[in-house]
């Protein structure tokens, strides 16, 4: 069955899916983690890595990225509240590309998505 992951990070959930014999994984990651994700699954014909965020539209959006981690967020103040080790020193505003679900299905020939894992940002 096909799986789509919005916010795939470095790919740990992609690994779980592959261990459970999925037919295809579409892994979306708009942050600096994308480089790690794409390098990890390079050459794996079951995994498609996309450097975009899943959204309700295809507009570009702005996210905060950090200097010391691959962490990204639409609301960095909330992330900093959990940073007990004070790893977040500097943040930058970065524009990211987005794709909506219908475009994703069309562009990647997905007649259906059996499992969709996403992080919700309100």
Short mmCIF file of C-alpha atoms in Angstrom, two decimals:
data_model
loop_
_atom_site.label_atom_id
_atom_site.label_comp_id
_atom_site.label_asym_id
_atom_site.label_seq_id
_atom_site.Cartn_x
_atom_site.Cartn_y
_atom_site.Cartn_z
CA UNK A 1 0.00 0.00 0.00
CA UNK A 2 1.20 3.56 -0.70
CA UNK A 3 2.18 5.80 2.22
CA UNK A 4 2.64 9.57 2.25
CA UNK A 5 4.64 11.21 5.03
CA UNK A 6 4.45 14.96 5.54
CA UNK A 7 7.35 16.03 7.75
CA UNK A 8 9.51 12.96 7.11
CA UNK A 9 12.53 14.48 8.90
CA UNK A 10 15.57 12.24 8.43
CA UNK A 11 13.50 9.15 7.58
CA UNK A 12 12.94 7.02 10.70
CA UNK A 13 9.24 6.56 9.88
CA UNK A 14 10.16 5.82 6.25
CA UNK A 15 12.28 2.94 7.61
CA UNK A 16 9.31 1.64 9.62
CA UNK A 17 7.14 1.70 6.50
CA UNK A 18 9.73 -0.14 4.42
CA UNK A 19 10.09 -2.81 7.11
CA UNK A 20 6.33 -3.36 6.80
CA UNK A 21 6.53 -3.95 3.04
CA UNK A 22 4.77 -0.86 1.69
CA UNK A 23 4.66 -0.52 -2.08
CA UNK A 24 5.64 3.17 -2.19
CA UNK A 25 6.54 5.94 0.25
CA UNK A 26 6.26 9.61 -0.68
CA UNK A 27 8.30 11.47 1.93
CA UNK A 28 7.93 15.25 2.14
CA UNK A 29 10.41 17.34 4.09
CA UNK A 30 10.92 21.09 3.59
CA UNK A 31 13.73 21.64 6.13
CA UNK A 32 17.48 21.00 6.13
CA UNK A 33 16.66 17.39 7.05
CA UNK A 34 15.78 16.87 3.39
CA UNK A 35 19.43 16.41 2.44
CA UNK A 36 19.82 13.60 4.98
CA UNK A 37 16.49 12.06 3.93
CA UNK A 38 17.30 12.08 0.22
CA UNK A 39 20.84 10.73 0.75
CA UNK A 40 19.53 7.93 2.99
CA UNK A 41 17.01 6.66 0.43
CA UNK A 42 18.92 7.45 -2.76
CA UNK A 43 18.53 4.55 -5.15
CA UNK A 44 15.55 3.03 -3.31
CA UNK A 45 12.83 2.77 -5.96
CA UNK A 46 10.10 2.50 -3.29
CA UNK A 47 10.86 5.95 -1.82
CA UNK A 48 10.21 9.33 -3.42
CA UNK A 49 11.67 12.27 -1.47
CA UNK A 50 10.16 15.70 -2.06
CA UNK A 51 11.64 18.96 -0.76
CA UNK A 52 8.24 20.53 -0.04
CA UNK A 53 5.68 20.78 2.74
CA UNK A 54 2.18 19.34 2.51
CA UNK A 55 -0.37 22.14 2.81
CA UNK A 56 -3.94 23.06 1.96
CA UNK A 57 -2.62 24.98 -1.06
CA UNK A 58 0.47 25.25 -3.23
CA UNK A 59 1.58 28.68 -1.99
CA UNK A 60 5.04 29.22 -0.56
CA UNK A 61 5.21 29.65 3.20
CA UNK A 62 7.79 30.87 5.69
CA UNK A 63 9.23 28.64 8.40
CA UNK A 64 11.85 29.23 11.03
CA UNK A 65 15.02 27.17 10.87
CA UNK A 66 17.76 26.96 13.47
CA UNK A 67 21.50 27.34 13.31
CA UNK A 68 22.40 24.25 15.35
CA UNK A 69 19.79 21.62 14.44
CA UNK A 70 17.64 20.49 11.53
CA UNK A 71 14.62 21.67 13.51
CA UNK A 72 12.12 23.83 11.67
CA UNK A 73 8.80 25.27 12.74
CA UNK A 74 6.09 27.73 11.82
CA UNK A 75 6.13 28.88 15.45
CA UNK A 76 9.69 28.88 16.78
CA UNK A 77 8.71 30.43 20.13
CA UNK A 78 6.80 27.24 20.97
CA UNK A 79 9.82 25.12 19.95
CA UNK A 80 12.14 27.20 22.12
CA UNK A 81 9.93 26.47 25.13
CA UNK A 82 10.99 22.80 24.86
CA UNK A 83 14.69 23.57 24.29
CA UNK A 84 15.92 22.71 27.80
CA UNK A 85 19.52 22.28 26.57
CA UNK A 86 19.46 25.72 24.92
CA UNK A 87 20.57 24.34 21.56
CA UNK A 88 18.60 26.94 19.61
CA UNK A 89 20.79 30.01 19.49
CA UNK A 90 19.81 31.64 16.22
CA UNK A 91 16.79 31.30 13.98
CA UNK A 92 16.28 32.26 10.35
CA UNK A 93 13.11 32.77 8.37
CA UNK A 94 13.14 30.52 5.29
CA UNK A 95 10.67 30.34 2.38
CA UNK A 96 9.52 26.82 1.52
CA UNK A 97 7.53 25.39 -1.34
CA UNK A 98 4.26 23.62 -0.57
CA UNK A 99 2.06 21.13 -2.37
CA UNK A 100 -1.56 20.24 -1.70
CA UNK A 101 -2.86 16.69 -1.47
CA UNK A 102 -4.66 16.62 -4.82
CA UNK A 103 -1.55 17.93 -6.64
CA UNK A 104 0.60 15.39 -4.81
CA UNK A 105 -1.66 12.51 -5.88
CA UNK A 106 -1.73 13.74 -9.48
CA UNK A 107 1.97 14.58 -9.80
CA UNK A 108 3.11 11.24 -8.35
CA UNK A 109 0.42 8.98 -9.83
CA UNK A 110 -1.10 8.01 -6.50
CA UNK A 111 -4.66 6.76 -7.13
CA UNK A 112 -5.05 6.40 -3.37
CA UNK A 113 -3.09 6.95 -0.18
CA UNK A 114 -3.54 4.20 2.36
CA UNK A 115 -1.69 5.94 5.17
CA UNK A 116 -1.01 9.65 5.60
CA UNK A 117 1.25 10.77 8.45
CA UNK A 118 1.49 14.52 8.98
CA UNK A 119 2.34 17.12 11.58
CA UNK A 120 -0.43 19.65 11.99
CA UNK A 121 0.42 23.31 12.35
CA UNK A 122 -2.35 25.69 13.32
#
